[in-house]
Coordinates of C-alpha atoms in Angstrom, one line a residue:
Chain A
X1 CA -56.0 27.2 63.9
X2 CA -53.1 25.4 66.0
X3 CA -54.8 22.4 68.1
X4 CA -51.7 21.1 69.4
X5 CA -48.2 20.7 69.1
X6 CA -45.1 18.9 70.7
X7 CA -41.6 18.7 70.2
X8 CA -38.4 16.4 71.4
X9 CA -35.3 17.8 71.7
X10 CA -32.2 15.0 72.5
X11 CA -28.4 15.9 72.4
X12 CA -28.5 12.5 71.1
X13 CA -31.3 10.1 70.1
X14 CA -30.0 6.7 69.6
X15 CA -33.2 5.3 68.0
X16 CA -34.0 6.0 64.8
X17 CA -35.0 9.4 63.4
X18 CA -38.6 7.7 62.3
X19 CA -39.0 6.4 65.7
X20 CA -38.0 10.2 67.1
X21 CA -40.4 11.3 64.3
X22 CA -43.6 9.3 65.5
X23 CA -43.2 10.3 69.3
X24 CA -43.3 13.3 68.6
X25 CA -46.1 13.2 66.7
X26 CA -48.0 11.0 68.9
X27 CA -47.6 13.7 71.7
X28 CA -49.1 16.2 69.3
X29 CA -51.9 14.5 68.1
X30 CA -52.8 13.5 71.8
X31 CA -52.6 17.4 72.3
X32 CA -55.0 18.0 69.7
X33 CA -57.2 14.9 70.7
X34 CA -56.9 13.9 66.8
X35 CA -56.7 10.8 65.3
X36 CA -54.2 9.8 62.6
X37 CA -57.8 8.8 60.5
X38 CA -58.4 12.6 60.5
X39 CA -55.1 14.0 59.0
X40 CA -56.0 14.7 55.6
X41 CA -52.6 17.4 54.7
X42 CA -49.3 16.6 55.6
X43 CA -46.4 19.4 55.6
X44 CA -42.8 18.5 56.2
X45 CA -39.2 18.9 55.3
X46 CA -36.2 17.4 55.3
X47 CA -32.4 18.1 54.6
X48 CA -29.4 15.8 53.3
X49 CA -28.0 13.6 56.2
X50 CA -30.8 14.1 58.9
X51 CA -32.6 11.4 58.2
X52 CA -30.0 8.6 60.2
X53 CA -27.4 9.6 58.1
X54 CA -29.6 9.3 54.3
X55 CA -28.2 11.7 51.1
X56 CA -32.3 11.6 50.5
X57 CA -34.9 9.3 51.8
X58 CA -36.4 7.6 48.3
X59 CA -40.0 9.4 47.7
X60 CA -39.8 10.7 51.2
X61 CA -43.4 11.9 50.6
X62 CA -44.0 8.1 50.7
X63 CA -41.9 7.0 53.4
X64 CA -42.8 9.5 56.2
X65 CA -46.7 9.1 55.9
X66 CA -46.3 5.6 55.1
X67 CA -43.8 4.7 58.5
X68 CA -46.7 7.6 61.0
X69 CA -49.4 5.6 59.2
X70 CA -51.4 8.5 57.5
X71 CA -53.1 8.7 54.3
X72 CA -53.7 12.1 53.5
X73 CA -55.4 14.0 50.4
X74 CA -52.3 16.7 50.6
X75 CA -48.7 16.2 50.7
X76 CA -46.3 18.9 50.8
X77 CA -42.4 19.4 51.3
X78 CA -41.6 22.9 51.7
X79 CA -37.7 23.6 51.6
X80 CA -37.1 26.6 53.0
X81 CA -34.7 25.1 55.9
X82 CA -35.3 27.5 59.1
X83 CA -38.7 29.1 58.2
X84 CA -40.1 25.5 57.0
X85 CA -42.2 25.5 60.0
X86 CA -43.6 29.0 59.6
X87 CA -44.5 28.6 56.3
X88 CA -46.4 24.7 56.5
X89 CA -48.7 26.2 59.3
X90 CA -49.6 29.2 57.2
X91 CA -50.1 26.8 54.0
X92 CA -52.0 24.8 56.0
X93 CA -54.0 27.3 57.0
X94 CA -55.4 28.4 53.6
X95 CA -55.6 24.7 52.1
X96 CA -58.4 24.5 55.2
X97 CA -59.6 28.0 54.3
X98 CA -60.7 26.7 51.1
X99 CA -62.2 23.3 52.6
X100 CA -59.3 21.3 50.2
X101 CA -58.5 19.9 54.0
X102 CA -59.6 19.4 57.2
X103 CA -56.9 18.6 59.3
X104 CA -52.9 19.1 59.1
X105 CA -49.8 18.1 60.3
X106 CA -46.7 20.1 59.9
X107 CA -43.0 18.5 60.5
X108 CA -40.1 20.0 60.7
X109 CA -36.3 18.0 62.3
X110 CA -34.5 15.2 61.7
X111 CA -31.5 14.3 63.6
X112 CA -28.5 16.4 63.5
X113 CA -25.8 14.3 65.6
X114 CA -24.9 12.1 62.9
X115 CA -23.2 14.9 61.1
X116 CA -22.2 16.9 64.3
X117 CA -20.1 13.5 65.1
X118 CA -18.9 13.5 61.4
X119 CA -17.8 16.9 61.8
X120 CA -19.8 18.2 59.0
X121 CA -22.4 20.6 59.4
X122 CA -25.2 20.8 56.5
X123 CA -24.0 23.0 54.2
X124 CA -21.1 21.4 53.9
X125 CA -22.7 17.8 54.0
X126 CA -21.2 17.3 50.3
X127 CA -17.7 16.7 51.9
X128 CA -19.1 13.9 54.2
X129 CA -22.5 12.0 51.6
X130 CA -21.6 11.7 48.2
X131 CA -23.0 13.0 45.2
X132 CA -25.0 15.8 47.4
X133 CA -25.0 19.5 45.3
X134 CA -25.2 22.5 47.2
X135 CA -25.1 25.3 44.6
X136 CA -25.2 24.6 41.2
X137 CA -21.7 26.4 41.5
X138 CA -20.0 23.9 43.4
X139 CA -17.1 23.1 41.1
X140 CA -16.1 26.8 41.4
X141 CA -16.2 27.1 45.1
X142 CA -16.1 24.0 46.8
X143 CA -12.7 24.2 46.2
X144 CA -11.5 26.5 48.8
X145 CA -11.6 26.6 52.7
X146 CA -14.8 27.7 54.6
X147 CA -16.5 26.8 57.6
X148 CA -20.1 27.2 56.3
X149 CA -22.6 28.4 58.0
X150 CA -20.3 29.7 60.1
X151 CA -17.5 31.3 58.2
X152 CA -20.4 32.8 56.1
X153 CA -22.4 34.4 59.4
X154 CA -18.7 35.9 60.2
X155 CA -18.3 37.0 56.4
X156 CA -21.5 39.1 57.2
X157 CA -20.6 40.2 60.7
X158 CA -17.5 41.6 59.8
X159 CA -18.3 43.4 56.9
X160 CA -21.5 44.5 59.6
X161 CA -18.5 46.0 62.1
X162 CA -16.9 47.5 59.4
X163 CA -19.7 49.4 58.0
X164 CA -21.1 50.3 61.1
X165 CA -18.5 50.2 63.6
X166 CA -20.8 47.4 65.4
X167 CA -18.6 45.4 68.2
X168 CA -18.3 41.8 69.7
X169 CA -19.7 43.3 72.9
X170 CA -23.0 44.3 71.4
X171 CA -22.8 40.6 69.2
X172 CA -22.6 39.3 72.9
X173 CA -24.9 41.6 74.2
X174 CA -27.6 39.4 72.3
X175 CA -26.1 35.9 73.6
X176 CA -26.7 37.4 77.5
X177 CA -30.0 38.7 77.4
X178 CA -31.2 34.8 75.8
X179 CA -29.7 33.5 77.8
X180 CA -31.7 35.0 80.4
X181 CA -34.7 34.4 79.0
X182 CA -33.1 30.2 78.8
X183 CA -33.2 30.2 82.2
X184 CA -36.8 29.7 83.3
X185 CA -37.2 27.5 80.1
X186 CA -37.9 23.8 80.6
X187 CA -36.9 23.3 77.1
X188 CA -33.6 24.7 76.8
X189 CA -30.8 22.8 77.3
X190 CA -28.2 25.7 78.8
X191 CA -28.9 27.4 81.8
X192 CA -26.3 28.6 83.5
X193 CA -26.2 32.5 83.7
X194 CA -23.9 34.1 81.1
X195 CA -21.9 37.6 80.7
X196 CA -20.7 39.5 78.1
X197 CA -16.7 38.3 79.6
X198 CA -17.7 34.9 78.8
X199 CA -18.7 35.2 75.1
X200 CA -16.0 37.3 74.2
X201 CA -13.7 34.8 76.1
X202 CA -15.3 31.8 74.0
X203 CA -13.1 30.1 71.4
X204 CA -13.5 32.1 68.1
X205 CA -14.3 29.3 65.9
X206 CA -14.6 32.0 62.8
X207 CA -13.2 35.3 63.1
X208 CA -14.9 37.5 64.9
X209 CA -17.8 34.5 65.9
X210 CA -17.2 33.2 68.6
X211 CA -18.3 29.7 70.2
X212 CA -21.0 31.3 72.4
X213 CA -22.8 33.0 69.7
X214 CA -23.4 29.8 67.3
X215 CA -26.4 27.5 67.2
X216 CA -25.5 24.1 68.5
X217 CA -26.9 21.6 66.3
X218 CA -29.4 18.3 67.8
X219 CA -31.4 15.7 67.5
X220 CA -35.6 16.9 67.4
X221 CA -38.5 17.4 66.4
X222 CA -41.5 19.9 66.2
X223 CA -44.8 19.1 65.3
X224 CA -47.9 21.6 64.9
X225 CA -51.1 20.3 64.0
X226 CA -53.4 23.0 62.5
X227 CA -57.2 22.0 62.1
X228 CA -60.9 23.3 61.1
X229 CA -62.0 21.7 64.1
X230 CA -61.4 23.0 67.7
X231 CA -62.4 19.7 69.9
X232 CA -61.1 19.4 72.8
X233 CA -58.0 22.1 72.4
X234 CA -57.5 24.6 75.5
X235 CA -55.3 26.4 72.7
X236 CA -56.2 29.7 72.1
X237 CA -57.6 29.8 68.2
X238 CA -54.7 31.4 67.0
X239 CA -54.9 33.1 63.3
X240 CA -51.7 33.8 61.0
X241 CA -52.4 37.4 61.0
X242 CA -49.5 38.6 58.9
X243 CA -47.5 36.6 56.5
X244 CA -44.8 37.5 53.8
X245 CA -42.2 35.5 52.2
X246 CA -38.8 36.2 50.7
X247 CA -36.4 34.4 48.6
X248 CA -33.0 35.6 47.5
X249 CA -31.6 33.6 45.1
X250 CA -28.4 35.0 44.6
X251 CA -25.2 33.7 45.9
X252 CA -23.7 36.1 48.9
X253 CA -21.0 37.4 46.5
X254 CA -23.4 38.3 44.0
X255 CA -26.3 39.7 46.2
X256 CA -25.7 43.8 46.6
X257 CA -24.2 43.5 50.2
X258 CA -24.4 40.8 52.4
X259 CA -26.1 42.7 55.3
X260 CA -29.1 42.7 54.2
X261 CA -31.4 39.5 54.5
X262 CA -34.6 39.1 52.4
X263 CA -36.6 39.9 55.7
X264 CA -36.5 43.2 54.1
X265 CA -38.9 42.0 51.9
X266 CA -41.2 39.2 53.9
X267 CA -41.9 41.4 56.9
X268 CA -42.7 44.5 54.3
X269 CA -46.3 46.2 55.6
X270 CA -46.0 44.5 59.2
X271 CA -47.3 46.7 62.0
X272 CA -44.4 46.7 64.7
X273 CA -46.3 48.8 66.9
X274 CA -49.1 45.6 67.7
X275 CA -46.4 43.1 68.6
X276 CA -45.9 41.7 72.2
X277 CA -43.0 39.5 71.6
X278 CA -40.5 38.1 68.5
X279 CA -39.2 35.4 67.9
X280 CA -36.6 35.9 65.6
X281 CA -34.3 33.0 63.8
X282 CA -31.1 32.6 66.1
X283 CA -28.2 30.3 64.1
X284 CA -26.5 33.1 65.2
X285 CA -25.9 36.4 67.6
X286 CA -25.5 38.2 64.1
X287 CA -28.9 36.8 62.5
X288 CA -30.7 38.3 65.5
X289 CA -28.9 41.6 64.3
X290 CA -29.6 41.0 61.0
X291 CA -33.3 40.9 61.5
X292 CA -33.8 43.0 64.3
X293 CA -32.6 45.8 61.4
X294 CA -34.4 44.1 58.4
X295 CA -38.0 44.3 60.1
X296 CA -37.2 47.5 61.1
X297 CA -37.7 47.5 64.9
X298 CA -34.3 49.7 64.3
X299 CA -32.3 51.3 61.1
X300 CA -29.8 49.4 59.1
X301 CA -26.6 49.5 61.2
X302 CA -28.1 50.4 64.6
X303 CA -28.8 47.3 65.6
X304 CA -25.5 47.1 68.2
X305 CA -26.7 50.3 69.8
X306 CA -30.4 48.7 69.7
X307 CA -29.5 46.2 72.1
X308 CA -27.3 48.5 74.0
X309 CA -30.6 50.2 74.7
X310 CA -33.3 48.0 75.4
X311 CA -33.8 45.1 77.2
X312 CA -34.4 42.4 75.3
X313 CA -35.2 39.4 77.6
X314 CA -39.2 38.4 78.3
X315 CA -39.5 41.5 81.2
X316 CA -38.1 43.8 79.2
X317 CA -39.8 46.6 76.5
X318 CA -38.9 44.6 73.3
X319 CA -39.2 40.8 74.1
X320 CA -36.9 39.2 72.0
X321 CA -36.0 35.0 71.7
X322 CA -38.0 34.9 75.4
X323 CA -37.3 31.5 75.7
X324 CA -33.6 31.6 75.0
X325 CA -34.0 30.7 71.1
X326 CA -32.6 27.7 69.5
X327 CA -29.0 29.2 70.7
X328 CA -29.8 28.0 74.0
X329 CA -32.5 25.2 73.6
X330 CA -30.6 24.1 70.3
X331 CA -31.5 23.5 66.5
X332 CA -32.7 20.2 65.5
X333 CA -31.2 18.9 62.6
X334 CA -29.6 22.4 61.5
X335 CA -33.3 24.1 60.8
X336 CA -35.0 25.7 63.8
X337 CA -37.9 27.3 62.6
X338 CA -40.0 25.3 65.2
X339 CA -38.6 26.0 68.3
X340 CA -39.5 30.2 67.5
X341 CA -42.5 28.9 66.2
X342 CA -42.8 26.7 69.6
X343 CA -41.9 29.7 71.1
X344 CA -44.5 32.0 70.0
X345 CA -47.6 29.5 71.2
X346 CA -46.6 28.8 74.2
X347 CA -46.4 32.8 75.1
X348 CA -49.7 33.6 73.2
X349 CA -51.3 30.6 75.4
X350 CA -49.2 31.7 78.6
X351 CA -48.0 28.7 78.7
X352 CA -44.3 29.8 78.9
X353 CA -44.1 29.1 82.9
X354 CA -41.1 31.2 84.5
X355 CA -40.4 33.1 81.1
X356 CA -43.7 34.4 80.2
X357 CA -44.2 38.1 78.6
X358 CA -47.2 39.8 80.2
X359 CA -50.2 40.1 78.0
X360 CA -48.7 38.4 75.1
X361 CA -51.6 38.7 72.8
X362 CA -49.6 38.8 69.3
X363 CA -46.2 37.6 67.9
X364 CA -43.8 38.4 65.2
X365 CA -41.7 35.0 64.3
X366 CA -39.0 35.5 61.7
X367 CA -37.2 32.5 60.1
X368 CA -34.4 32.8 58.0
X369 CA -32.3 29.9 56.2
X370 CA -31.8 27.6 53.3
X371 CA -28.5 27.8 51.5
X372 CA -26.6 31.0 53.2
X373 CA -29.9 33.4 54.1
X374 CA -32.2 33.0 50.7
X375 CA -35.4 32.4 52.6
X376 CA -36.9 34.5 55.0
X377 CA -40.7 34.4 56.3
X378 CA -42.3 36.8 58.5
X379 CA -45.5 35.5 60.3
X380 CA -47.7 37.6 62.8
X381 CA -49.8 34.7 65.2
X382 CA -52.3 36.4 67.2
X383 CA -56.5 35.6 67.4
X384 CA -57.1 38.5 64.8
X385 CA -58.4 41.3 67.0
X386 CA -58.8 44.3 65.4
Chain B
X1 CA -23.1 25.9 26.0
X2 CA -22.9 25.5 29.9
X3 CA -20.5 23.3 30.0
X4 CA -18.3 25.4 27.2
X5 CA -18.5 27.9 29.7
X6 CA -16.6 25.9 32.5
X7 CA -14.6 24.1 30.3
X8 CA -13.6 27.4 29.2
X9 CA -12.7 29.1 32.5
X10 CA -11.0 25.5 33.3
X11 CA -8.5 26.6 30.6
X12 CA -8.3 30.1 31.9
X13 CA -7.1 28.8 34.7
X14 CA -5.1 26.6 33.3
X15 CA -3.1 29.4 32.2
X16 CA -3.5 31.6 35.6
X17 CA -5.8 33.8 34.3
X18 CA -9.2 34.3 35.9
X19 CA -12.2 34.6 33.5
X20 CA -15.2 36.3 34.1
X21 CA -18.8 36.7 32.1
X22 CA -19.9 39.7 30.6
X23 CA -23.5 40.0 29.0
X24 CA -23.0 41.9 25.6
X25 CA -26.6 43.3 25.9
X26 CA -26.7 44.8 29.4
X27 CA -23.6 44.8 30.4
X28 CA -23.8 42.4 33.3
X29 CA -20.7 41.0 34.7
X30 CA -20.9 37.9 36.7
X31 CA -18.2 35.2 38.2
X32 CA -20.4 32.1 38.9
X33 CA -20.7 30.0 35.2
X34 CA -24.4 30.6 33.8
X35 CA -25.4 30.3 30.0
X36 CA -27.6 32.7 30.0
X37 CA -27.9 36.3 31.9
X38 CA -29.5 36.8 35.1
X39 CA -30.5 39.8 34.6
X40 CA -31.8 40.3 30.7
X41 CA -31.9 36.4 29.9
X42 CA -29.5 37.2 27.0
X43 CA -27.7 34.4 25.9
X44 CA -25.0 36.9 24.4
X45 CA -22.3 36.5 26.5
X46 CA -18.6 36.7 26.3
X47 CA -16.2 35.0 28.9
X48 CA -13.7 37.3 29.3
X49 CA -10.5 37.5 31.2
X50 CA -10.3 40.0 34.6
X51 CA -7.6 41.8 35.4
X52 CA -7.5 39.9 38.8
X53 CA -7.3 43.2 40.7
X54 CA -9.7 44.1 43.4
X55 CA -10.0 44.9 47.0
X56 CA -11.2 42.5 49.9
X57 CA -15.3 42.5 50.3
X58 CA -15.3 40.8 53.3
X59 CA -13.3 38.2 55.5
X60 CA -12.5 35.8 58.3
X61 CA -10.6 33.6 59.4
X62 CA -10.4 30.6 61.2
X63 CA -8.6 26.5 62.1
X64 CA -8.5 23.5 60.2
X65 CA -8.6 20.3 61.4
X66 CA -4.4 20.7 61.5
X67 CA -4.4 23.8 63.6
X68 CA -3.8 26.0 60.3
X69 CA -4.7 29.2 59.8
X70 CA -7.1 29.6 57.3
X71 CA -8.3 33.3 55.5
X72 CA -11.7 33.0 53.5
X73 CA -13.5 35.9 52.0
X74 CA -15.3 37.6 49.2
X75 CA -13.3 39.6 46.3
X76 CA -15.2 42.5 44.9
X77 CA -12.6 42.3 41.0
X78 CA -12.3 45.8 39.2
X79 CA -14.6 44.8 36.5
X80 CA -17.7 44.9 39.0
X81 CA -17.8 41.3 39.8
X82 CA -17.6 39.5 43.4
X83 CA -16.3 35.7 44.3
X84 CA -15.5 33.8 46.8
X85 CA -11.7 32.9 47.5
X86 CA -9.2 31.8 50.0
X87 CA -6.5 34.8 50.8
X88 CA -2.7 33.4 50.8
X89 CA -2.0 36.0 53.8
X90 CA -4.1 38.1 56.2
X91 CA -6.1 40.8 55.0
X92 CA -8.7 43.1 56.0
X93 CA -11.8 44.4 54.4
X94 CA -11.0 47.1 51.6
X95 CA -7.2 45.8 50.8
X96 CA -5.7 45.4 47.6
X97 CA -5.6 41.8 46.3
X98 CA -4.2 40.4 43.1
X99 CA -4.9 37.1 42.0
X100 CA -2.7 34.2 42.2
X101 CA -3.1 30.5 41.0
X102 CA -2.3 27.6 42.9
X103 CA -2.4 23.8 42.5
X104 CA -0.3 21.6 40.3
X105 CA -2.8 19.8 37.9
X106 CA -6.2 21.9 38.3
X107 CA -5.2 25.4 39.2
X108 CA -7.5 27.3 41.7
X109 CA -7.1 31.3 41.8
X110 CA -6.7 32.6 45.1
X111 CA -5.6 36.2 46.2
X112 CA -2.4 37.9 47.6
X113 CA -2.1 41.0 49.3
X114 CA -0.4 43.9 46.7

């Protein structure tokens, strides 16, 4: 179960993305009342030029236990980019299952700024740190113009307006309604009321995204530390009650169409009608689209007229990103699969002061990411009550 | 093998023509270099050259860093396969495009409106 967890969200961190790492893991293991001693698993992840500006940290399985000051049995770097987090809790949770641990951490940032001010975003980090591959393809595409993530997300939103007539009001429709949800959040770092006038009026940085509907990319951490062992936790013993992964491998021209997302796949067999809240993966107004269709809480193609319909902030019928997602409280180091994850304890331990669903007793959290969309998880957290 | 197979479509374009591989056993057509099938793991595979023909999967556009208008997208060719390219002009989704090469020493195939 999940006896504590912290996070540290900067704009900017000037220290060191080590130092960021350890506070934050302090504050989690001070949560949990656990001592480093007792930290036998250790899940983390980490992407090119997030760690202080690194291609690749040298045997980072080394150097991040080695700089906290753990010595664990189990040491595992899952890759998944956004869902990272959802998966190291869940692995975590079955390595204790079957008494190979006791006691896990699960990390998941790094610091995003030093790209941000290099004007390079992560998947295109090969233009700024040498000798950094994205695709094993790169020699055929790196050649052109893109924007990427961004010019890919509006790649799939156009072609998602063109099949099904979908429109930059319904897009924006999604940026509103998390935005209300941002404003009782502590965490998030906008808060200032926003309409549908003021996305559409946003710069489009790729055609038709606009400025208002794109993750902004910072300095953080999450950590979650999932144990055998209660102790002195006031966290509700949460259980992953549902968890399916998904990996398409194929490059976006290759795949069959590029609306789809493998959430088709992860969140296959997932009881919709239990859940009192989702979190789902916000880089973008279109990925909440995206996977809004893909778990099916509507058809392929309705998702505009989905959000048209219901209200998606924490009041509403279909509680959706309640605390503003990572669109308004940011995404450390371009992977944001901890602040849904963050997201979903808080409500499930009503700890989500001024943006808390009523009766939150079980959450769907959706993370999507890697290169393009190959990875998605789906991951139910509840107590499992039948 | 591999690297025949990029050398190969280096030459192709070379000579403005944009290659393509086709898997002899299941028929598989596919843009991005692989020396063996995705699909059937056959390693019987012939690059062969596309018409360059094909209509506009997807698009967008946006700014570079000197204000410039930039159109990048997804080409779904006539012989079944998709890529990635820059457009020379504006397009939408579902126009005609023809290939066209640019670049003085290593050629690059991007697309033109027909």
């Amino acid at each position: 179960m999940i006896v504590g967890f912290s996070s540290s969200i900067h704009k900017k961190y000037e220290g060191s993305t080590f130092q960021l790492l350890a506070e934050t893991v302090s504050k989690a293991l001070d949560m949990a009342t656990i001592d480093l001693k007792d930290i036998d698993g250790i899940f983390y992840t980490v992407l090119p030029g997030v760690f202080d500006g690194k291609a690749s940290l040298h045997f980072s399985s080394f150097q991040i236990p080695s700089f906290l000051g753990i010595k664990p049995k189990v040491i595992e770097l899952v890759e998944y980019g956004g869902p990272s987090a959802l998966t190291m809790v869940y692995r975590a949770e079955k390595l204790i299952e079957v008494g190979e641990i006791n006691t896990a951490l699960c990390v998941v940032g790094g610091k995003a700024s030093f790209l941000r001010e290099n004007k390079v975003t992560v998947d295109a980090v090969d233009r700024f740190l040498g000798n950094v591959q994205l695709t094993p393809y790169d020699d055929l595409f790196r050649v052109y113009q893109d924007l990427n993530p961004v010019s890919d997300y509006a790649l799939v939103a156009k072609r998602h307006s063109k099949l099904f007539g979908t429109s930059d009001e319904q897009r924006a429709l999604i940026a509103v309604m998390q935005r209300k949800n941002a404003l009782g959040n502590e965490r998030a770092m906008y808060k200032t009321p926003l309409t549908v006038k003021d996305v559409l009026e946003s710069r489009v940085v790729s055609d038709p995204l606009r400025l208002l509907e794109i993750v902004y990319p910072v300095d953080g951490f999450h950590v979650f530390v999932v144990s055998k062992h209660q102790r002195k936790s006031d966290l509700r013993p949460l259980k992953v009650e549902f968890y399916g992964e998904s990996h398409w491998s194929e490059m976006p021209p290759e795949l069959p169409d590029i609306v789809y997302t493998p959430a088709v796949e992860s969140s296959n067999g997932v009881n919709l009608e239990r859940i009192d809240a989702f979190q789902l993966y916000d880089s973008f107004t279109i990925t909440v689209m995206l996977q809004m269709e893909d778990i099916g809480l509507t058809e392929k193609g309705k998702g505009g007229e989905f959000v048209e319909r219901t209200d998606i902030t924490y009041q509403g019928e279909v509680p959706i990103n309640t605390g503003g997602g990572s669109l308004n409280v940011g995404q450390p180091a371009f992977m944001s699969g901890g602040v849904i994850l963050e997201e979903a304890i808080l409500q499930l331990n009503d700890m989500a002061t001024n943006h808390q669903v009523k009766d939150a007793n079980r959450v769907l959290i959706n993370g999507i990411g890697g290169w393009n969309r190959g990875h998605s998880v789906t991951m139910v957290l509840g107590e499992g009550n039948v | 093998m591999f690297e025949e197979i990029k050398k190969k479509y280096q030459e192709m374009f070379g000579n403005e023509k944009l290659p393509y591989l086709k898997c002899t056993r299941c028929g598989h057509s596919f843009y991005y270099p692989r020396d063996y099938c995705p699909k059937c793991r056959s390693r019987e595979l012939e690059v062969r050259e596309s018409r360059g023909v094909g209509s506009v999967f997807s698009m967008t556009k946006f700014r570079d860093r000197d204000n410039k208008e930039i159109y990048y997208g997804i080409v779904e060719l006539e012989e079944g396969f998709r890529m990635y390219a820059n457009f020379i002009v504006p397009v939408e989704i579902g126009d005609m495009v023809r290939v066209k090469f640019l670049g003085k020493e290593s050629k690059v195939p991007f697309f033109e409106k027909i």
